[in-house]
Amino acid sequence: MTTRQFHGVGVSPGVAVAPAMLVRWAFPDVPDRTVAADQIESEIARLADATAAVLEQLGELRERTLQRAGPEEAGIFDAQMMMVQDPQFLQSVETLIRKNNFSAETAYEFKALELRNLWQGSRQAMLRDRLADLNAIQLRMLAHLLGRANEEAWLGGIDQQVVIVARELSPGLTVQFDRDHIVGFICEEGTRTSHAAILAHSLGIPAVMGLRGAMEAIHEGALVMLDGQSGTVILEPTPDDLELARVQTSRRHKLELQLEGIATEPAETPDGTRVLLTGNVDLPEELEPALRHGAQGVGLLRTEFLVTGRTTLPTEDEQTEYYRRVGAAFSGNTVVVRSYDLGGDKFPSAFTAPHEANPFLGWRSIRVCLDEPALFRPQLRAVLRAAADRDIWLMLPMVISLEEVTETRILLAEEAESLRAAGIRAAADVPVGVMIETPAAVMMAEEFAAISAFLSVGSNDLTQYTLAVDRGNARLAKRFSPLHPAVVRSLAHVRSAAGRAGIPTSMCGEMASDPMSALLLLGLGYDRLSIAPPAIPLVKLVIRSVPMHAAREAAEAALRERSVAGVEAVLREALGRHLDLRLVDPGSALPHPSTGASLPRSS
Ligand code: PEP
Ligand code: MG
């Protein structure tokens, strides 16, 4: 049998091998049914009953999620609960029942289809991203109105280990996955920012998303092997593939054992250069792993989870409490709070976001914060209050102009003054730094360095905007590389601008979690790396193995290269001289993603 290998977007790391279980919940066929005039009121009552029943279900799911994953994930169901009771939508269904004598399910289906088509065709990434939520609530409503079991019914029937293959997964379903039986999942739709991907990650279920055509290519019961790190999926793996997976798993295990002891060791090169290794924290649940893996503070505290998926914005007190909690967990170290990076695909449901043709080039991040002081000021106040007792810095994302920094400083000073006048305990100021995520910020790194307390490169966005390659588009995955010479040269430029200004420069994008890129960053002079907590030990191993002069030489050689492949080759070779590469890349047992075939495109 020939091995078939595909590549999607790895959204939740780990390897899973199990038979595929295809989940095809299609929207049910809803018969066109009309009712007699005297039954109209009872149809409207049925609609209200179904809404109440679905709300109750969602409330239960919310509770269960709260137990299993945490309050931020549970907030997803707040958004679904809001959607299900949308008064305008329900009114339109009721009007249809009254005007056309339709049954409740016929009218609901009609309006639901209208809305789905509208969202599906939308150019707004946020709406498309939330389509899974919309589909999930519509399925629930129709199941109730038709008196059928809904999409979750099959969950009870799984009694062996499986890899779920679906077109898309709703967060409601993902959170109920029983880890003993559902060992992985593959989805045709979705990216790293989809709710289901985020949940899979925090539940520790390996997952690959954005694998177009998966439902056609993978048959029910076929053995599937997936790597949720690289996004590689192997269909009907051969005994050799399986053996490689076993080797890979045992290498991973061995490496983990080897790395266990490293948490308390310093991140220092053999010739004595110290690196500050901090953690990126997106959710409160990541605090514990960050501490366990030896993070020396938080170099990127993402704050979007405080607002997305919720029906109301968090209060100043709530935020203060969260920042204080993180500060206390890393007492003695710095916590860098990033101001809301909303927009693109991340908007809180409490917020009316505009329709935009190009959301990733649109109203987002610092632009939203500065235009909406009612959103931004409470965050600034919370940061100042938490900074009264802890070393808390403020970091601004997606900056393109110096005015964005000066305007933020003015707001910050005003809030500090207002807190002082009100007698509320708060710091008088906090260090304000800038994320280098756009070519504009790279070109003006010197000017930004002159007015900032620190610079921090966000390589995910910097790569996206430098190469004009969407970071979440599975089809472009091979073209998205922070090791592109244009990005590598930008990194060197930023580092030397900050060095001349004598301010700290860090890297908080995903590239810092990759051993080869970590070597490059070290050689370029980045002595602060902020990374996903589970990657800290491995990056520390790289730092402890490669002498600074060798890292510098490798970075200089990489800067002379003219292609991604050239840069990769230089770094791989340099790293290989100091470390067993199989050790730092246990995934090498699975074929490298760039050599993988793509699934046929679904039409
Ligand atoms: C980045 O863009 O590299 C970054 C760290 O920010 P985010 O991934 O949250 O956009
Ligand atoms: Mg970014």
Coordinates of C-alpha atoms and ligand atoms in Angstrom, one line a residue:
M1 CA 0.0 0.0 0.0
T2 CA 1.4 3.5 -0.8
T3 CA 1.6 6.0 1.9
R4 CA -0.3 9.2 1.3
Q5 CA 1.0 12.2 3.1
F6 CA -0.9 15.5 3.4
H7 CA -0.2 18.8 5.1
G8 CA -2.5 21.2 6.9
V9 CA -2.0 23.6 9.7
G10 CA -0.7 22.1 12.9
V11 CA -2.7 23.7 15.7
S12 CA -2.2 21.5 18.7
P13 CA 1.1 19.6 19.1
G14 CA 1.5 15.8 19.6
V15 CA 1.3 12.7 17.5
A16 CA -1.9 10.5 17.2
V17 CA -2.4 7.3 15.4
A18 CA -5.9 5.8 15.3
P19 CA -8.6 4.8 12.8
A20 CA -10.5 7.8 11.3
M21 CA -14.0 8.5 12.3
L22 CA -15.7 10.8 9.8
V23 CA -18.2 13.1 11.3
R24 CA -20.7 14.4 8.7
W25 CA -23.2 16.4 10.4
A26 CA -25.1 17.9 7.6
F27 CA -28.0 20.2 8.1
P28 CA -31.1 18.1 8.3
D29 CA -33.6 18.0 5.4
V30 CA -36.3 20.2 6.7
P31 CA -39.7 19.5 5.1
D32 CA -41.6 22.5 3.8
R33 CA -44.6 22.4 6.1
T34 CA -47.4 24.9 6.5
V35 CA -49.9 25.0 9.3
A36 CA -53.5 26.0 9.8
A37 CA -54.1 29.6 10.8
D38 CA -55.2 28.6 14.3
Q39 CA -51.9 26.8 14.9
I40 CA -49.7 29.8 14.3
E41 CA -49.5 30.8 17.9
S42 CA -48.5 27.3 18.9
E43 CA -45.7 27.3 16.3
I44 CA -44.4 30.5 17.7
A45 CA -44.5 28.9 21.2
R46 CA -42.5 26.0 19.8
L47 CA -39.9 28.4 18.6
A48 CA -39.7 29.9 22.0
D49 CA -39.5 26.5 23.7
A50 CA -36.7 25.4 21.4
T51 CA -34.8 28.6 22.1
A52 CA -35.1 28.1 25.8
A53 CA -34.0 24.4 25.5
V54 CA -31.0 25.3 23.5
L55 CA -30.1 28.1 25.9
E56 CA -30.2 25.5 28.7
Q57 CA -28.0 23.1 26.8
L58 CA -25.5 25.9 26.1
G59 CA -25.6 26.9 29.8
E60 CA -24.7 23.3 30.8
L61 CA -21.9 23.2 28.2
R62 CA -20.6 26.5 29.6
E63 CA -20.5 24.9 33.1
R64 CA -18.7 21.8 31.8
T65 CA -16.2 23.9 29.9
L66 CA -15.5 26.0 33.0
Q67 CA -14.6 22.8 34.8
R68 CA -12.5 21.3 32.1
A69 CA -10.8 24.2 30.4
G70 CA -11.3 27.4 32.3
P71 CA -13.3 30.6 32.3
E72 CA -12.0 32.1 29.1
E73 CA -12.9 29.0 27.0
A74 CA -16.3 28.9 28.8
G75 CA -16.9 32.4 27.5
I76 CA -17.2 31.0 24.0
F77 CA -20.7 29.8 25.0
D78 CA -21.6 33.3 26.1
A79 CA -21.2 34.3 22.5
Q80 CA -23.3 31.3 21.3
M81 CA -26.0 32.0 23.9
M82 CA -26.2 35.6 22.6
M83 CA -26.5 34.4 19.0
V84 CA -29.3 32.0 19.8
Q85 CA -31.4 34.7 21.4
D86 CA -30.7 37.4 18.9
P87 CA -34.1 39.2 19.0
Q88 CA -33.8 40.5 15.5
F89 CA -33.3 37.1 14.0
L90 CA -36.0 35.4 16.1
Q91 CA -38.4 38.2 15.1
S92 CA -37.7 37.6 11.5
V93 CA -38.6 33.9 11.9
E94 CA -41.8 34.8 13.8
T95 CA -42.8 37.2 11.0
L96 CA -42.3 34.4 8.4
I97 CA -44.5 32.0 10.4
R98 CA -47.2 34.6 10.6
K99 CA -47.0 35.8 7.0
N100 CA -46.7 32.4 5.3
N101 CA -48.3 30.0 7.8
F102 CA -44.9 28.2 7.9
S103 CA -44.1 25.7 10.6
A104 CA -41.5 26.8 13.1
E105 CA -38.8 24.6 11.6
T106 CA -39.6 25.6 8.0
A107 CA -39.4 29.3 8.9
Y108 CA -36.3 28.8 11.1
E109 CA -34.5 26.9 8.3
F110 CA -35.4 29.6 5.8
K111 CA -33.9 32.4 7.8
A112 CA -31.0 30.3 9.1
L113 CA -30.0 29.6 5.5
E114 CA -30.2 33.2 4.6
L115 CA -27.9 34.2 7.5
R116 CA -25.4 31.3 6.8
N117 CA -25.1 32.4 3.2
L118 CA -24.5 35.9 4.3
W119 CA -21.7 35.0 6.7
Q120 CA -20.2 32.4 4.4
G121 CA -19.9 35.0 1.6
S122 CA -18.6 37.7 4.0
R123 CA -15.1 39.0 3.3
Q124 CA -14.9 39.7 7.0
A125 CA -12.6 37.1 8.5
M126 CA -14.3 37.5 11.9
L127 CA -17.7 36.4 10.6
R128 CA -16.2 33.4 8.7
D129 CA -14.3 32.4 11.8
R130 CA -17.5 32.4 13.8
L131 CA -19.4 30.4 11.2
A132 CA -18.7 27.3 13.3
D133 CA -20.5 28.9 16.2
L134 CA -23.4 29.9 14.0
N135 CA -23.7 26.4 12.4
A136 CA -23.6 24.8 15.9
I137 CA -26.5 26.8 17.3
Q138 CA -28.6 26.4 14.1
L139 CA -28.0 22.6 14.2
R140 CA -29.2 22.6 17.8
M141 CA -32.3 24.6 17.1
L142 CA -33.3 22.5 14.1
A143 CA -32.7 19.3 16.0
H144 CA -35.1 20.6 18.7
L145 CA -37.7 21.8 16.3
L146 CA -37.6 18.5 14.4
G147 CA -37.5 16.4 17.6
R148 CA -34.2 14.8 16.8
A149 CA -31.0 14.1 18.6
N150 CA -28.4 16.8 17.9
E151 CA -24.8 16.6 16.8
E152 CA -23.5 15.5 20.2
A153 CA -25.6 12.3 20.4
W154 CA -22.9 10.2 18.6
L155 CA -20.3 11.2 21.2
G156 CA -21.7 8.7 23.7
G157 CA -21.2 5.8 21.2
I158 CA -17.4 6.0 20.8
D159 CA -15.8 3.1 22.7
Q160 CA -12.4 2.9 20.9
Q161 CA -9.6 5.3 20.1
V162 CA -10.3 7.4 17.0
V163 CA -9.1 10.4 15.1
I164 CA -12.1 12.6 14.3
V165 CA -12.2 13.9 10.7
A166 CA -14.7 16.7 10.1
R167 CA -15.4 19.6 7.8
E168 CA -15.5 21.8 10.8
L169 CA -15.9 21.4 14.6
S170 CA -17.9 23.6 16.9
P171 CA -16.3 24.5 20.2
G172 CA -19.3 22.9 21.9
L173 CA -18.3 19.6 20.6
T174 CA -14.6 19.9 21.0
V175 CA -14.8 20.6 24.7
Q176 CA -16.7 17.4 25.2
F177 CA -14.0 15.3 23.6
D178 CA -13.1 12.4 25.9
R179 CA -9.3 12.2 25.7
D180 CA -9.3 8.5 26.3
H181 CA -11.2 7.9 23.0
I182 CA -10.7 10.9 20.8
V183 CA -6.9 11.1 20.4
G184 CA -6.7 13.6 17.6
F185 CA -8.7 15.5 15.1
I186 CA -8.4 16.7 11.5
C187 CA -10.6 19.5 10.1
E188 CA -11.1 20.8 6.6
E189 CA -11.8 24.3 7.9
G190 CA -10.2 26.4 10.5
T191 CA -6.9 28.0 11.4
R192 CA -4.9 28.5 14.6
T193 CA -7.3 31.2 15.7
S194 CA -10.4 29.1 15.4
H195 CA -12.1 28.5 18.7
A196 CA -11.9 24.7 18.2
A197 CA -8.2 24.9 17.6
I198 CA -7.6 27.0 20.8
L199 CA -9.7 24.5 22.8
A200 CA -7.9 21.5 21.4
H201 CA -4.6 23.1 22.3
S202 CA -5.6 23.8 25.9
L203 CA -7.2 20.3 26.2
G204 CA -4.0 18.7 24.9
I205 CA -5.6 16.9 21.9
P206 CA -3.3 16.8 18.8
A207 CA -5.0 18.5 15.9
V208 CA -4.5 19.6 12.3
M209 CA -6.8 22.1 10.6
G210 CA -7.2 23.7 7.2
L211 CA -6.8 20.3 5.5
R212 CA -9.0 20.9 2.5
G213 CA -10.5 17.8 1.0
A214 CA -9.9 15.6 4.1
M215 CA -13.4 14.3 4.1
E216 CA -13.0 13.0 0.6
A217 CA -9.5 11.6 0.9
I218 CA -9.8 9.9 4.2
H219 CA -12.2 6.9 4.5
E220 CA -14.1 5.8 7.6
G221 CA -11.9 3.4 9.6
A222 CA -8.7 4.2 7.7
L223 CA -5.6 4.3 9.9
V224 CA -4.5 7.9 10.2
M225 CA -1.3 9.3 11.7
L226 CA -1.2 13.0 12.5
D227 CA 1.4 15.3 13.8
G228 CA -0.3 18.4 15.4
Q229 CA 3.0 20.3 15.4
S230 CA 4.0 20.1 11.8
G231 CA 0.5 19.7 10.4
T232 CA 1.5 16.5 8.7
V233 CA -1.1 13.7 8.2
I234 CA -0.3 10.2 6.9
L235 CA -3.0 8.1 5.6
E236 CA -2.7 4.3 6.0
P237 CA 0.8 4.6 7.4
T238 CA 3.1 1.7 6.4
P239 CA 4.8 -0.4 9.1
D240 CA 7.9 1.8 8.5
D241 CA 5.9 5.0 9.1
L242 CA 4.5 3.5 12.3
E243 CA 7.9 2.5 13.4
L244 CA 9.1 6.0 12.7
A245 CA 6.2 7.4 14.8
R246 CA 7.2 5.1 17.6
V247 CA 10.8 6.2 17.4
Q248 CA 9.6 9.8 17.3
T249 CA 7.3 9.4 20.3
S250 CA 10.1 7.7 22.3
R251 CA 12.6 10.4 21.3
R252 CA 10.1 13.0 22.4
H253 CA 9.7 11.1 25.6
K254 CA 13.5 10.8 26.1
L255 CA 14.0 14.4 25.3
E256 CA 11.4 15.4 27.8
L257 CA 13.1 13.3 30.5
Q258 CA 16.4 14.9 29.5
L259 CA 15.0 18.3 29.6
E260 CA 13.2 17.9 32.9
G261 CA 16.3 18.7 34.8
I262 CA 17.1 21.8 32.7
A263 CA 14.2 24.0 34.1
T264 CA 16.4 25.1 37.0
E265 CA 19.6 25.6 35.0
P266 CA 20.5 29.0 33.7
A267 CA 19.9 29.9 30.0
E268 CA 23.5 30.5 29.3
T269 CA 25.8 29.7 26.4
P270 CA 28.9 27.5 27.1
D271 CA 31.0 30.7 26.8
G272 CA 28.9 32.6 29.4
T273 CA 26.3 34.7 27.5
R274 CA 23.0 34.9 29.4
V275 CA 19.7 34.9 27.7
L276 CA 16.4 35.8 29.3
L277 CA 13.8 33.1 28.5
T278 CA 10.3 34.2 29.2
G279 CA 7.0 32.7 28.5
N280 CA 4.2 33.7 26.1
V281 CA 0.9 33.5 28.0
D282 CA -2.4 33.6 26.2
L283 CA -4.6 32.0 28.8
P284 CA -4.5 31.8 32.6
E285 CA -4.0 28.0 32.3
E286 CA -0.6 28.6 30.8
L287 CA 0.8 30.2 33.9
E288 CA 1.4 26.9 35.6
P289 CA 3.3 25.3 32.6
A290 CA 5.3 28.6 32.2
L291 CA 6.4 28.4 35.8
R292 CA 7.1 24.6 35.6
H293 CA 9.2 25.0 32.5
G294 CA 11.3 27.7 34.2
A295 CA 10.1 30.9 32.5
Q296 CA 11.8 34.0 33.9
G297 CA 8.7 36.2 33.6
V298 CA 6.2 36.7 30.8
G299 CA 7.5 38.4 27.7
L300 CA 4.1 38.5 26.0
L301 CA 0.9 38.5 28.0
R302 CA -1.8 38.4 25.3
T303 CA -5.0 40.0 26.6
E304 CA -7.5 39.3 23.8
F305 CA -9.0 36.5 25.8
L306 CA -10.3 38.9 28.3
V307 CA -12.6 40.3 25.8
T308 CA -13.3 37.9 22.8
G309 CA -16.1 35.5 23.1
R310 CA -17.7 37.5 25.9
T311 CA -20.9 39.5 25.8
T312 CA -19.6 42.3 28.0
L313 CA -16.2 44.0 28.2
P314 CA -14.2 43.2 31.3
T315 CA -14.2 45.8 34.1
E316 CA -11.1 47.6 35.2
D317 CA -11.1 45.7 38.5
E318 CA -11.3 42.3 36.7
Q319 CA -8.3 43.2 34.5
T320 CA -6.4 44.6 37.5
E321 CA -7.0 41.3 39.3
Y322 CA -5.7 39.3 36.3
Y323 CA -2.6 41.3 35.8
R324 CA -1.9 41.2 39.5
R325 CA -2.3 37.4 39.5
V326 CA 0.2 37.0 36.7
G327 CA 2.6 39.5 38.4
A328 CA 2.3 37.5 41.6
A329 CA 3.0 34.2 39.8
F330 CA 6.2 35.7 38.4
S331 CA 7.1 37.8 41.4
G332 CA 10.7 39.2 41.0
N333 CA 10.4 39.0 37.2
T334 CA 9.0 41.2 34.5
V335 CA 5.5 40.7 33.0
V336 CA 5.0 42.4 29.7
V337 CA 1.3 43.1 29.2
R338 CA 0.4 43.6 25.5
S339 CA -2.5 46.0 25.0
Y340 CA -5.5 44.6 23.2
D341 CA -4.5 43.2 19.8
L342 CA -8.1 43.1 18.5
G343 CA -9.3 43.1 14.9
G344 CA -8.3 41.0 12.0
D345 CA -10.1 38.0 13.2
K346 CA -10.4 38.9 16.8
F347 CA -13.3 41.1 18.0
P348 CA -15.2 40.8 21.2
S349 CA -18.9 40.1 20.7
A350 CA -19.6 43.1 22.9
F351 CA -18.1 45.3 20.2
T352 CA -19.6 46.5 17.0
A353 CA -16.8 45.8 14.5
P354 CA -17.1 47.4 11.0
H355 CA -17.3 45.3 7.8
E356 CA -14.0 45.6 6.1
A357 CA -12.6 44.4 2.8
N358 CA -9.2 43.7 4.2
P359 CA -9.5 43.2 8.0
F360 CA -5.8 42.3 8.4
L361 CA -4.9 45.7 6.9
G362 CA -7.8 47.3 8.6
W363 CA -9.0 48.7 11.9
R364 CA -7.0 46.6 14.4
S365 CA -4.7 46.6 17.4
I366 CA -3.4 49.9 18.6
R367 CA -5.6 51.7 16.0
V368 CA -8.7 50.3 17.7
C369 CA -7.4 51.1 21.2
L370 CA -6.6 54.7 20.3
D371 CA -9.9 55.3 18.5
E372 CA -11.9 53.7 21.4
P373 CA -10.6 55.3 24.6
A374 CA -13.5 53.7 26.5
L375 CA -12.0 50.4 25.7
F376 CA -8.3 51.4 26.1
R377 CA -8.4 53.6 29.2
P378 CA -9.6 50.8 31.6
Q379 CA -6.8 48.6 30.4
L380 CA -4.2 51.3 30.9
R381 CA -5.6 51.9 34.4
A382 CA -5.5 48.2 35.2
V383 CA -1.9 48.0 34.1
L384 CA -1.0 51.0 36.3
R385 CA -2.8 49.6 39.3
A386 CA -1.2 46.1 39.0
A387 CA 2.2 47.8 38.5
A388 CA 2.0 49.4 41.9
D389 CA 3.4 46.2 43.4
R390 CA 4.9 44.3 40.4
D391 CA 7.3 44.8 37.6
I392 CA 4.8 45.3 34.8
W393 CA 5.6 46.7 31.4
L394 CA 3.2 47.7 28.6
M395 CA 3.7 46.7 25.0
L396 CA 1.9 48.1 22.0
P397 CA 1.1 45.8 19.0
M398 CA 1.0 46.7 15.3
V399 CA 2.6 50.1 15.6
I400 CA 3.4 52.0 12.5
S401 CA 4.0 55.5 13.6
L402 CA 5.6 57.4 16.4
E403 CA 2.4 59.3 17.2
E404 CA 0.8 56.0 18.3
V405 CA 3.4 55.7 21.0
T406 CA 3.2 59.3 22.1
E407 CA -0.7 59.3 22.1
T408 CA -0.6 56.2 24.3
R409 CA 1.8 57.8 26.7
I410 CA -0.5 60.8 27.0
L411 CA -3.5 58.6 27.8
L412 CA -1.3 56.7 30.3
A413 CA -0.2 59.8 32.0
E414 CA -3.8 61.1 32.2
E415 CA -5.0 57.8 33.8
A416 CA -2.1 57.8 36.2
E417 CA -3.0 61.3 37.3
S418 CA -6.7 60.4 37.6
L419 CA -5.8 57.4 39.7
R420 CA -3.6 59.5 41.9
A421 CA -6.3 62.2 42.3
A422 CA -8.8 59.5 43.3
G423 CA -6.4 58.1 45.9
I424 CA -6.3 54.7 44.1
R425 CA -3.0 52.8 44.6
A426 CA -1.2 52.6 41.3
A427 CA 2.2 53.1 39.7
A428 CA 2.9 56.6 38.4
D429 CA 4.2 55.2 35.1
V430 CA 5.2 51.9 33.4
P431 CA 7.8 51.2 30.8
V432 CA 6.2 51.4 27.4
G433 CA 7.6 49.3 24.5
V434 CA 6.7 48.7 20.9
M435 CA 6.2 45.5 18.9
I436 CA 8.0 45.4 15.6
E437 CA 5.4 43.7 13.4
T438 CA 5.3 45.8 10.3
P439 CA 7.9 46.8 7.7
A440 CA 7.2 50.5 8.7
A441 CA 8.3 49.7 12.2
V442 CA 11.4 48.0 10.9
M443 CA 12.4 50.9 8.7
M444 CA 11.9 53.3 11.7
A445 CA 13.3 51.0 14.3
E446 CA 15.9 53.7 15.3
E447 CA 13.2 56.3 15.9
F448 CA 11.0 53.9 17.8
A449 CA 14.0 52.8 19.9
A450 CA 14.6 56.5 20.8
I451 CA 11.2 56.9 22.4
S452 CA 10.6 53.3 23.7
A453 CA 11.6 51.5 26.8
F454 CA 12.1 48.3 24.8
L455 CA 11.4 46.7 21.4
S456 CA 9.9 43.3 20.9
V457 CA 9.6 41.7 17.5
G458 CA 6.4 39.8 16.6
S459 CA 7.8 37.6 13.9
N460 CA 4.3 36.1 13.1
D461 CA 3.0 39.4 11.9
L462 CA 6.3 40.7 10.7
T463 CA 6.6 37.7 8.4
Q464 CA 3.0 38.1 7.2
Y465 CA 3.4 41.8 6.4
T466 CA 6.9 41.6 5.0
L467 CA 6.1 38.8 2.6
A468 CA 2.5 39.7 2.1
V469 CA 1.6 36.1 3.0
D470 CA -1.4 35.4 5.2
R471 CA -0.1 33.7 8.3
G472 CA -3.3 31.6 8.7
N473 CA -3.8 30.5 5.1
A474 CA -3.0 26.8 4.9
R475 CA -2.5 27.0 1.2
L476 CA 0.3 29.5 1.6
A477 CA 2.0 27.6 4.5
K478 CA 5.1 26.8 2.4
R479 CA 5.6 30.4 1.5
F480 CA 5.3 31.6 5.1
S481 CA 8.8 31.5 6.6
P482 CA 10.4 33.9 9.2
L483 CA 13.7 32.6 7.7
H484 CA 13.1 34.4 4.5
P485 CA 16.2 36.6 3.9
A486 CA 14.0 39.7 3.9
V487 CA 12.8 38.9 7.4
V488 CA 16.2 37.8 8.6
R489 CA 17.7 41.1 7.5
S490 CA 14.9 43.0 9.2
L491 CA 15.7 41.2 12.4
A492 CA 19.3 42.2 12.2
H493 CA 18.4 45.8 11.4
V494 CA 16.0 46.0 14.4
R495 CA 18.5 44.5 16.8
S496 CA 21.3 46.9 15.9
A497 CA 19.0 49.9 16.1
A498 CA 17.9 48.9 19.7
G499 CA 21.5 48.0 20.5
R500 CA 22.7 51.6 19.6
A501 CA 19.9 53.0 21.8
G502 CA 20.9 50.7 24.6
I503 CA 17.4 49.3 25.2
P504 CA 16.3 45.7 25.5
T505 CA 15.1 43.9 22.4
S506 CA 13.2 40.7 22.5
M507 CA 11.6 38.3 20.1
C508 CA 8.1 37.1 21.1
G509 CA 6.9 35.6 17.8
E510 CA 6.6 31.8 17.3
M511 CA 10.0 31.7 15.6
A512 CA 11.7 31.9 19.0
S513 CA 10.3 28.5 19.9
D514 CA 12.0 26.9 17.0
P515 CA 15.6 25.6 17.8
M516 CA 17.2 26.7 14.5
S517 CA 15.6 30.1 14.6
A518 CA 16.6 30.4 18.3
L519 CA 20.2 29.9 17.2
L520 CA 19.8 32.6 14.6
L521 CA 18.3 35.0 17.1
L522 CA 21.1 34.3 19.6
G523 CA 23.7 35.1 16.9
L524 CA 21.9 38.3 15.9
G525 CA 22.2 39.4 19.5
Y526 CA 18.6 38.9 20.8
D527 CA 19.2 38.1 24.4
R528 CA 15.5 38.0 25.4
L529 CA 13.3 35.3 23.9
S530 CA 9.6 34.9 24.8
I531 CA 8.2 31.6 23.8
A532 CA 5.4 29.1 24.2
P533 CA 6.0 27.6 27.7
P534 CA 6.4 23.9 26.5
A535 CA 9.2 25.0 24.1
I536 CA 11.3 26.7 26.9
P537 CA 13.4 23.6 27.8
L538 CA 14.3 22.8 24.2
V539 CA 15.4 26.4 23.4
K540 CA 17.3 26.4 26.7
L541 CA 19.1 23.3 25.5
V542 CA 20.1 25.0 22.3
I543 CA 21.4 28.0 24.2
R544 CA 23.4 25.9 26.6
S545 CA 24.9 23.9 23.7
V546 CA 26.0 26.6 21.2
P547 CA 28.9 28.9 22.0
M548 CA 28.1 32.6 21.3
H549 CA 30.9 32.9 18.7
A550 CA 29.4 30.0 16.7
A551 CA 25.9 31.5 16.9
R552 CA 27.3 34.8 15.7
E553 CA 29.1 33.2 12.8
A554 CA 26.0 31.3 11.8
A555 CA 23.9 34.5 11.9
E556 CA 26.5 36.3 9.7
A557 CA 26.4 33.4 7.2
A558 CA 22.6 33.4 7.3
L559 CA 22.5 37.1 6.5
R560 CA 24.5 36.4 3.3
E561 CA 22.0 33.8 2.1
R562 CA 19.5 34.6 -0.7
S563 CA 16.8 32.1 0.0
V564 CA 14.8 30.4 2.8
A565 CA 16.5 27.1 1.9
G566 CA 19.9 28.7 2.1
V567 CA 19.2 30.2 5.5
E568 CA 17.8 26.9 6.8
A569 CA 20.8 25.0 5.5
V570 CA 23.3 27.3 7.3
L571 CA 21.4 27.1 10.6
R572 CA 20.8 23.4 10.4
E573 CA 24.5 22.8 9.8
A574 CA 25.6 25.1 12.6
L575 CA 23.2 23.6 15.1
G576 CA 24.2 20.1 14.0
R577 CA 27.8 20.8 15.0
H578 CA 26.7 21.3 18.6
L579 CA 23.7 19.1 19.1
D580 CA 22.2 15.8 17.8
L581 CA 19.6 17.2 15.4
R582 CA 17.3 14.3 16.0
L583 CA 17.2 15.4 19.6
V584 CA 16.0 18.9 18.9
D585 CA 13.7 17.8 16.1
P586 CA 11.9 14.6 17.2
G587 CA 9.4 15.4 14.4
S588 CA 12.1 14.6 11.9
A589 CA 10.7 11.0 12.0
L590 CA 7.7 12.3 10.1
P591 CA 8.5 13.7 6.7
H592 CA 9.1 17.4 6.8
P593 CA 6.0 19.5 5.9
S594 CA 7.7 21.2 3.0
T595 CA 8.0 17.9 1.2
G596 CA 4.4 16.9 1.7
A597 CA 1.8 16.6 -1.0
S598 CA -1.3 18.7 -0.8
L599 CA -4.7 17.2 -0.7
P600 CA -6.8 17.7 -3.8
R601 CA -8.6 21.0 -3.5
S602 CA -12.3 20.6 -2.6
S603 CA -14.5 22.4 -4.9
Ligands
PEP1 C1 3.4 38.1 16.4 O1 2.8 38.6 15.5 O2 4.5 37.5 16.2 C2 3.0 38.1 17.8 C3 3.7 37.7 18.8 O3 1.7 38.5 18.0 P1 0.4 37.6 17.7 O4 0.8 36.3 17.3 O5 -0.5 37.6 18.9 O6 -0.2 38.4 16.5
MG2 MG 1.1 40.0 16.1

